[in-house]
Amino acid sequence: IKNCSELVYSVATDPQARMLERLIAIKALIALDDKRLNEISHKISNADSIWPEKIARSAILHLFPGHMSIQQLGQSLRWLKNEEPSDFISWQLSSKINSSNLNNHQLKTLQAELYKLISEGLLWEQDRTKLTSSRSYLRESLAATCNLTADTGIDQQWLDAVALSLCIDEHHSHHTETQKLLLKAKNLSRSEERRVGKECRSRWSP
């Protein structure tokens, strides 16, 4: 098994290997629970040159959350550019969050990280009627964390995340988590609803 893992690791980290070969190797290392996956996650999160964007984008979806920390995920998403596969990330990452075993504290940490990432890229479109973000594809993932933590107590962080999820205009096709969040928002108390609306107006009005 050790010889096998050495071979698989060499393929996963070989910059000359094809993308599919490297991703298959990462999946094999995950199956072997190889300790060097932490090293791979560290290098991806620090934009190491042997992990170009196209491969890194897919690799993080295999590595998170079992072998990539929330902090490393945030660092990775921060340097990855918003290109064609972002719609793929939007659907896959929210799906991973829903199927993960992250506890409430971890979900809240992830929620805060996604909120920060989306907020960093906020901008108004030219007609100033739509608020969007260079990372708007993460909206579904943020909404997923809101949905999963809704029953554990509504605090200011949750209301802020809900407000951003519902206020931002997102052009991608998957809105399942946001639709669920809208249904939850309808059940907010009048005061909580006012706080969400106030958050949208005070922070993001043009």
PDB file of C-alpha atoms in Angstrom:
ATOM      1  CA  ILE A   1       0.000   0.000   0.000  1.00  0.00           C
ATOM      2  CA  LYS A   2       2.889   2.378   0.807  1.00  0.00           C
ATOM      3  CA  ASN A   3       4.415   1.906  -2.647  1.00  0.00           C
ATOM      4  CA  CYS A   4       0.986   2.474  -4.156  1.00  0.00           C
ATOM      5  CA  SER A   5       0.468   5.701  -2.211  1.00  0.00           C
ATOM      6  CA  GLU A   6       3.908   6.969  -3.254  1.00  0.00           C
ATOM      7  CA  LEU A   7       3.036   6.444  -6.900  1.00  0.00           C
ATOM      8  CA  VAL A   8      -0.378   8.059  -6.520  1.00  0.00           C
ATOM      9  CA  TYR A   9       1.109  11.024  -4.657  1.00  0.00           C
ATOM     10  CA  SER A  10       3.719  11.540  -7.369  1.00  0.00           C
ATOM     11  CA  VAL A  11       0.965  11.705  -9.998  1.00  0.00           C
ATOM     12  CA  ALA A  12      -1.189  14.060  -7.924  1.00  0.00           C
ATOM     13  CA  THR A  13       1.674  16.519  -7.502  1.00  0.00           C
ATOM     14  CA  ASP A  14       3.159  16.182 -10.991  1.00  0.00           C
ATOM     15  CA  PRO A  15       2.635  19.484 -12.854  1.00  0.00           C
ATOM     16  CA  GLN A  16       3.238  17.664 -16.138  1.00  0.00           C
ATOM     17  CA  ALA A  17       0.453  15.122 -15.575  1.00  0.00           C
ATOM     18  CA  ARG A  18      -2.950  15.668 -17.157  1.00  0.00           C
ATOM     19  CA  MET A  19      -5.678  17.268 -15.085  1.00  0.00           C
ATOM     20  CA  LEU A  20      -7.844  14.137 -15.023  1.00  0.00           C
ATOM     21  CA  GLU A  21      -4.910  11.987 -13.902  1.00  0.00           C
ATOM     22  CA  ARG A  22      -4.115  14.364 -11.052  1.00  0.00           C
ATOM     23  CA  LEU A  23      -7.713  14.542  -9.857  1.00  0.00           C
ATOM     24  CA  ILE A  24      -8.062  10.750  -9.937  1.00  0.00           C
ATOM     25  CA  ALA A  25      -4.827  10.552  -7.925  1.00  0.00           C
ATOM     26  CA  ILE A  26      -6.228  12.976  -5.329  1.00  0.00           C
ATOM     27  CA  LYS A  27      -9.365  10.855  -4.994  1.00  0.00           C
ATOM     28  CA  ALA A  28      -7.154   7.788  -4.525  1.00  0.00           C
ATOM     29  CA  LEU A  29      -5.145   9.564  -1.809  1.00  0.00           C
ATOM     30  CA  ILE A  30      -8.422  10.455  -0.077  1.00  0.00           C
ATOM     31  CA  ALA A  31      -9.470   6.795  -0.200  1.00  0.00           C
ATOM     32  CA  LEU A  32      -6.100   5.908   1.354  1.00  0.00           C
ATOM     33  CA  ASP A  33      -6.505   8.711   3.933  1.00  0.00           C
ATOM     34  CA  ASP A  34      -2.994   9.836   3.061  1.00  0.00           C
ATOM     35  CA  LYS A  35      -1.578  12.342   5.556  1.00  0.00           C
ATOM     36  CA  ARG A  36       0.047  14.348   2.746  1.00  0.00           C
ATOM     37  CA  LEU A  37      -3.378  15.602   1.666  1.00  0.00           C
ATOM     38  CA  ASN A  38      -2.932  18.312   4.309  1.00  0.00           C
ATOM     39  CA  GLU A  39       0.237  19.402   2.534  1.00  0.00           C
ATOM     40  CA  ILE A  40      -1.616  19.479  -0.799  1.00  0.00           C
ATOM     41  CA  SER A  41      -4.389  21.606   0.718  1.00  0.00           C
ATOM     42  CA  HIS A  42      -1.799  23.959   2.188  1.00  0.00           C
ATOM     43  CA  LYS A  43      -0.110  24.428  -1.182  1.00  0.00           C
ATOM     44  CA  ILE A  44      -3.387  24.973  -3.015  1.00  0.00           C
ATOM     45  CA  SER A  45      -4.519  27.558  -0.469  1.00  0.00           C
ATOM     46  CA  ASN A  46      -1.237  29.402  -0.938  1.00  0.00           C
ATOM     47  CA  ALA A  47      -1.513  29.381  -4.744  1.00  0.00           C
ATOM     48  CA  ASP A  48       1.527  27.162  -5.228  1.00  0.00           C
ATOM     49  CA  SER A  49       2.598  27.167  -8.875  1.00  0.00           C
ATOM     50  CA  ILE A  50       2.172  23.398  -9.261  1.00  0.00           C
ATOM     51  CA  TRP A  51      -1.577  23.878  -8.695  1.00  0.00           C
ATOM     52  CA  PRO A  52      -2.926  25.975 -11.591  1.00  0.00           C
ATOM     53  CA  GLU A  53      -6.408  27.431 -11.221  1.00  0.00           C
ATOM     54  CA  LYS A  54      -8.247  24.910 -13.362  1.00  0.00           C
ATOM     55  CA  ILE A  55      -6.960  21.950 -11.347  1.00  0.00           C
ATOM     56  CA  ALA A  56      -7.156  23.738  -7.988  1.00  0.00           C
ATOM     57  CA  ARG A  57     -10.833  24.579  -8.578  1.00  0.00           C
ATOM     58  CA  SER A  58     -11.766  20.930  -8.914  1.00  0.00           C
ATOM     59  CA  ALA A  59      -9.308  19.696  -6.292  1.00  0.00           C
ATOM     60  CA  ILE A  60     -10.817  21.784  -3.466  1.00  0.00           C
ATOM     61  CA  LEU A  61     -14.210  20.205  -4.123  1.00  0.00           C
ATOM     62  CA  HIS A  62     -12.646  16.793  -3.440  1.00  0.00           C
ATOM     63  CA  LEU A  63     -10.561  17.935  -0.469  1.00  0.00           C
ATOM     64  CA  PHE A  64     -13.095  20.003   1.472  1.00  0.00           C
ATOM     65  CA  PRO A  65     -14.103  19.477   4.220  1.00  0.00           C
ATOM     66  CA  GLY A  66     -12.367  16.214   5.111  1.00  0.00           C
ATOM     67  CA  HIS A  67      -8.842  17.217   4.112  1.00  0.00           C
ATOM     68  CA  MET A  68      -9.063  20.986   3.680  1.00  0.00           C
ATOM     69  CA  SER A  69      -9.855  23.354   6.524  1.00  0.00           C
ATOM     70  CA  ILE A  70     -12.362  26.202   6.329  1.00  0.00           C
ATOM     71  CA  GLN A  71      -9.491  28.689   6.480  1.00  0.00           C
ATOM     72  CA  GLN A  72      -7.702  26.922   3.606  1.00  0.00           C
ATOM     73  CA  LEU A  73     -10.926  26.866   1.589  1.00  0.00           C
ATOM     74  CA  GLY A  74     -11.316  30.610   2.121  1.00  0.00           C
ATOM     75  CA  GLN A  75      -7.718  31.288   1.093  1.00  0.00           C
ATOM     76  CA  SER A  76      -8.165  29.160  -2.029  1.00  0.00           C
ATOM     77  CA  LEU A  77     -11.399  30.850  -3.082  1.00  0.00           C
ATOM     78  CA  ARG A  78      -9.788  34.238  -2.494  1.00  0.00           C
ATOM     79  CA  TRP A  79      -7.108  33.740  -5.163  1.00  0.00           C
ATOM     80  CA  LEU A  80      -9.172  31.733  -7.638  1.00  0.00           C
ATOM     81  CA  LYS A  81     -10.598  33.927 -10.364  1.00  0.00           C
ATOM     82  CA  ASN A  82     -14.287  34.017 -11.295  1.00  0.00           C
ATOM     83  CA  GLU A  83     -14.258  32.103 -14.552  1.00  0.00           C
ATOM     84  CA  GLU A  84     -16.456  29.599 -16.396  1.00  0.00           C
ATOM     85  CA  PRO A  85     -16.344  26.782 -13.780  1.00  0.00           C
ATOM     86  CA  SER A  86     -17.733  29.091 -11.055  1.00  0.00           C
ATOM     87  CA  ASP A  87     -21.258  27.816 -11.749  1.00  0.00           C
ATOM     88  CA  PHE A  88     -19.924  24.312 -11.111  1.00  0.00           C
ATOM     89  CA  ILE A  89     -18.429  25.469  -7.803  1.00  0.00           C
ATOM     90  CA  SER A  90     -21.719  27.158  -6.881  1.00  0.00           C
ATOM     91  CA  TRP A  91     -23.667  23.913  -7.095  1.00  0.00           C
ATOM     92  CA  GLN A  92     -20.974  21.493  -5.921  1.00  0.00           C
ATOM     93  CA  LEU A  93     -19.805  23.474  -2.902  1.00  0.00           C
ATOM     94  CA  SER A  94     -23.311  24.061  -1.552  1.00  0.00           C
ATOM     95  CA  SER A  95     -23.991  20.348  -2.052  1.00  0.00           C
ATOM     96  CA  LYS A  96     -20.795  19.446  -0.158  1.00  0.00           C
ATOM     97  CA  ILE A  97     -21.794  21.742   2.709  1.00  0.00           C
ATOM     98  CA  ASN A  98     -25.222  20.093   2.940  1.00  0.00           C
ATOM     99  CA  SER A  99     -23.805  16.580   2.997  1.00  0.00           C
ATOM    100  CA  SER A 100     -20.923  17.370   5.367  1.00  0.00           C
ATOM    101  CA  ASN A 101     -20.727  16.523   9.050  1.00  0.00           C
ATOM    102  CA  LEU A 102     -19.676  20.041  10.011  1.00  0.00           C
ATOM    103  CA  ASN A 103     -20.907  20.956  13.475  1.00  0.00           C
ATOM    104  CA  ASN A 104     -22.676  24.215  14.254  1.00  0.00           C
ATOM    105  CA  HIS A 105     -19.478  26.031  15.250  1.00  0.00           C
ATOM    106  CA  GLN A 106     -17.774  24.982  12.009  1.00  0.00           C
ATOM    107  CA  LEU A 107     -20.817  26.008   9.963  1.00  0.00           C
ATOM    108  CA  LYS A 108     -20.813  29.427  11.628  1.00  0.00           C
ATOM    109  CA  THR A 109     -17.087  29.786  10.907  1.00  0.00           C
ATOM    110  CA  LEU A 110     -17.699  28.845   7.270  1.00  0.00           C
ATOM    111  CA  GLN A 111     -20.642  31.240   7.134  1.00  0.00           C
ATOM    112  CA  ALA A 112     -18.436  34.102   8.338  1.00  0.00           C
ATOM    113  CA  GLU A 113     -15.736  33.219   5.799  1.00  0.00           C
ATOM    114  CA  LEU A 114     -18.168  33.083   2.859  1.00  0.00           C
ATOM    115  CA  TYR A 115     -19.802  36.337   3.990  1.00  0.00           C
ATOM    116  CA  LYS A 116     -16.386  37.996   3.991  1.00  0.00           C
ATOM    117  CA  LEU A 117     -15.456  36.611   0.555  1.00  0.00           C
ATOM    118  CA  ILE A 118     -18.686  37.789  -1.083  1.00  0.00           C
ATOM    119  CA  SER A 119     -18.546  41.183   0.656  1.00  0.00           C
ATOM    120  CA  GLU A 120     -15.006  41.837  -0.589  1.00  0.00           C
ATOM    121  CA  GLY A 121     -16.221  41.761  -4.191  1.00  0.00           C
ATOM    122  CA  LEU A 122     -19.464  43.737  -3.806  1.00  0.00           C
ATOM    123  CA  LEU A 123     -20.383  46.228  -6.522  1.00  0.00           C
ATOM    124  CA  TRP A 124     -23.428  47.912  -8.023  1.00  0.00           C
ATOM    125  CA  GLU A 125     -24.239  47.310 -11.685  1.00  0.00           C
ATOM    126  CA  GLN A 126     -24.233  50.328 -13.983  1.00  0.00           C
ATOM    127  CA  ASP A 127     -27.942  51.114 -13.597  1.00  0.00           C
ATOM    128  CA  ARG A 128     -27.433  50.860  -9.790  1.00  0.00           C
ATOM    129  CA  THR A 129     -30.506  48.685  -9.411  1.00  0.00           C
ATOM    130  CA  LYS A 130     -28.707  45.382  -8.764  1.00  0.00           C
ATOM    131  CA  LEU A 131     -26.131  44.563  -6.121  1.00  0.00           C
ATOM    132  CA  THR A 132     -23.723  41.891  -7.275  1.00  0.00           C
ATOM    133  CA  SER A 133     -20.283  40.561  -6.411  1.00  0.00           C
ATOM    134  CA  SER A 134     -17.272  39.200  -8.229  1.00  0.00           C
ATOM    135  CA  ARG A 135     -17.855  36.152  -6.006  1.00  0.00           C
ATOM    136  CA  SER A 136     -21.635  36.020  -6.292  1.00  0.00           C
ATOM    137  CA  TYR A 137     -21.325  32.335  -7.228  1.00  0.00           C
ATOM    138  CA  LEU A 138     -20.711  31.695  -3.502  1.00  0.00           C
ATOM    139  CA  ARG A 139     -24.182  32.969  -2.606  1.00  0.00           C
ATOM    140  CA  GLU A 140     -25.715  29.484  -2.707  1.00  0.00           C
ATOM    141  CA  SER A 141     -23.038  28.180  -0.347  1.00  0.00           C
ATOM    142  CA  LEU A 142     -23.647  31.061   2.066  1.00  0.00           C
ATOM    143  CA  ALA A 143     -27.398  30.383   1.905  1.00  0.00           C
ATOM    144  CA  ALA A 144     -26.701  26.703   2.649  1.00  0.00           C
ATOM    145  CA  THR A 145     -24.904  27.630   5.891  1.00  0.00           C
ATOM    146  CA  CYS A 146     -27.859  29.844   6.837  1.00  0.00           C
ATOM    147  CA  ASN A 147     -30.321  27.023   6.201  1.00  0.00           C
ATOM    148  CA  LEU A 148     -28.293  24.547   8.259  1.00  0.00           C
ATOM    149  CA  THR A 149     -27.877  26.873  11.249  1.00  0.00           C
ATOM    150  CA  ALA A 150     -31.368  28.420  11.268  1.00  0.00           C
ATOM    151  CA  ASP A 151     -32.672  26.066  13.943  1.00  0.00           C
ATOM    152  CA  THR A 152     -29.765  26.573  16.343  1.00  0.00           C
ATOM    153  CA  GLY A 153     -30.543  30.191  17.165  1.00  0.00           C
ATOM    154  CA  ILE A 154     -30.832  33.380  15.161  1.00  0.00           C
ATOM    155  CA  ASP A 155     -28.046  35.855  15.936  1.00  0.00           C
ATOM    156  CA  GLN A 156     -26.698  38.975  14.231  1.00  0.00           C
ATOM    157  CA  GLN A 157     -24.220  36.998  12.125  1.00  0.00           C
ATOM    158  CA  TRP A 158     -27.030  34.808  10.795  1.00  0.00           C
ATOM    159  CA  LEU A 159     -29.207  37.818   9.971  1.00  0.00           C
ATOM    160  CA  ASP A 160     -26.283  39.535   8.213  1.00  0.00           C
ATOM    161  CA  ALA A 161     -25.620  36.409   6.130  1.00  0.00           C
ATOM    162  CA  VAL A 162     -29.317  36.055   5.266  1.00  0.00           C
ATOM    163  CA  ALA A 163     -29.483  39.719   4.238  1.00  0.00           C
ATOM    164  CA  LEU A 164     -26.466  39.377   1.930  1.00  0.00           C
ATOM    165  CA  SER A 165     -27.759  36.108   0.434  1.00  0.00           C
ATOM    166  CA  LEU A 166     -31.139  37.634  -0.367  1.00  0.00           C
ATOM    167  CA  CYS A 167     -29.951  41.104  -1.447  1.00  0.00           C
ATOM    168  CA  ILE A 168     -27.265  40.085  -3.905  1.00  0.00           C
ATOM    169  CA  ASP A 169     -28.158  39.487  -7.550  1.00  0.00           C
ATOM    170  CA  GLU A 170     -26.659  36.281  -8.847  1.00  0.00           C
ATOM    171  CA  HIS A 171     -26.579  35.275 -12.494  1.00  0.00           C
ATOM    172  CA  HIS A 172     -25.980  31.542 -12.163  1.00  0.00           C
ATOM    173  CA  SER A 173     -28.669  28.974 -12.639  1.00  0.00           C
ATOM    174  CA  HIS A 174     -28.793  27.145  -9.300  1.00  0.00           C
ATOM    175  CA  HIS A 175     -30.885  28.858  -6.642  1.00  0.00           C
ATOM    176  CA  THR A 176     -32.100  25.916  -4.530  1.00  0.00           C
ATOM    177  CA  GLU A 177     -30.497  27.071  -1.269  1.00  0.00           C
ATOM    178  CA  THR A 178     -31.574  30.685  -1.746  1.00  0.00           C
ATOM    179  CA  GLN A 179     -35.155  29.555  -2.396  1.00  0.00           C
ATOM    180  CA  LYS A 180     -35.111  27.521   0.837  1.00  0.00           C
ATOM    181  CA  LEU A 181     -33.741  30.563   2.636  1.00  0.00           C
ATOM    182  CA  LEU A 182     -36.547  32.753   1.300  1.00  0.00           C
ATOM    183  CA  LEU A 183     -39.054  30.329   2.809  1.00  0.00           C
ATOM    184  CA  LYS A 184     -37.236  30.481   6.149  1.00  0.00           C
ATOM    185  CA  ALA A 185     -37.104  34.278   5.960  1.00  0.00           C
ATOM    186  CA  LYS A 186     -40.886  34.361   5.628  1.00  0.00           C
ATOM    187  CA  ASN A 187     -41.088  32.741   9.070  1.00  0.00           C
ATOM    188  CA  LEU A 188     -38.928  35.369  10.757  1.00  0.00           C
ATOM    189  CA  SER A 189     -40.535  37.479  13.425  1.00  0.00           C
ATOM    190  CA  ARG A 190     -41.524  41.018  12.445  1.00  0.00           C
ATOM    191  CA  SER A 191     -38.535  42.486  14.315  1.00  0.00           C
ATOM    192  CA  GLU A 192     -36.099  40.016  12.716  1.00  0.00           C
ATOM    193  CA  GLU A 193     -37.553  40.755   9.285  1.00  0.00           C
ATOM    194  CA  ARG A 194     -37.039  44.485   9.902  1.00  0.00           C
ATOM    195  CA  ARG A 195     -33.426  43.832  10.916  1.00  0.00           C
ATOM    196  CA  VAL A 196     -32.755  41.945   7.655  1.00  0.00           C
ATOM    197  CA  GLY A 197     -34.325  44.753   5.623  1.00  0.00           C
ATOM    198  CA  LYS A 198     -32.375  47.386   7.550  1.00  0.00           C
ATOM    199  CA  GLU A 199     -29.161  45.477   6.915  1.00  0.00           C
ATOM    200  CA  CYS A 200     -29.795  45.470   3.158  1.00  0.00           C
ATOM    201  CA  ARG A 201     -30.584  49.192   3.076  1.00  0.00           C
ATOM    202  CA  SER A 202     -27.906  50.465   5.445  1.00  0.00           C
ATOM    203  CA  ARG A 203     -24.947  48.459   4.191  1.00  0.00           C
ATOM    204  CA  TRP A 204     -25.586  48.080   0.504  1.00  0.00           C
ATOM    205  CA  SER A 205     -27.781  50.946  -0.691  1.00  0.00           C
ATOM    206  CA  PRO A 206     -26.213  52.701  -3.731  1.00  0.00           C
TER     207      PRO A 206
END
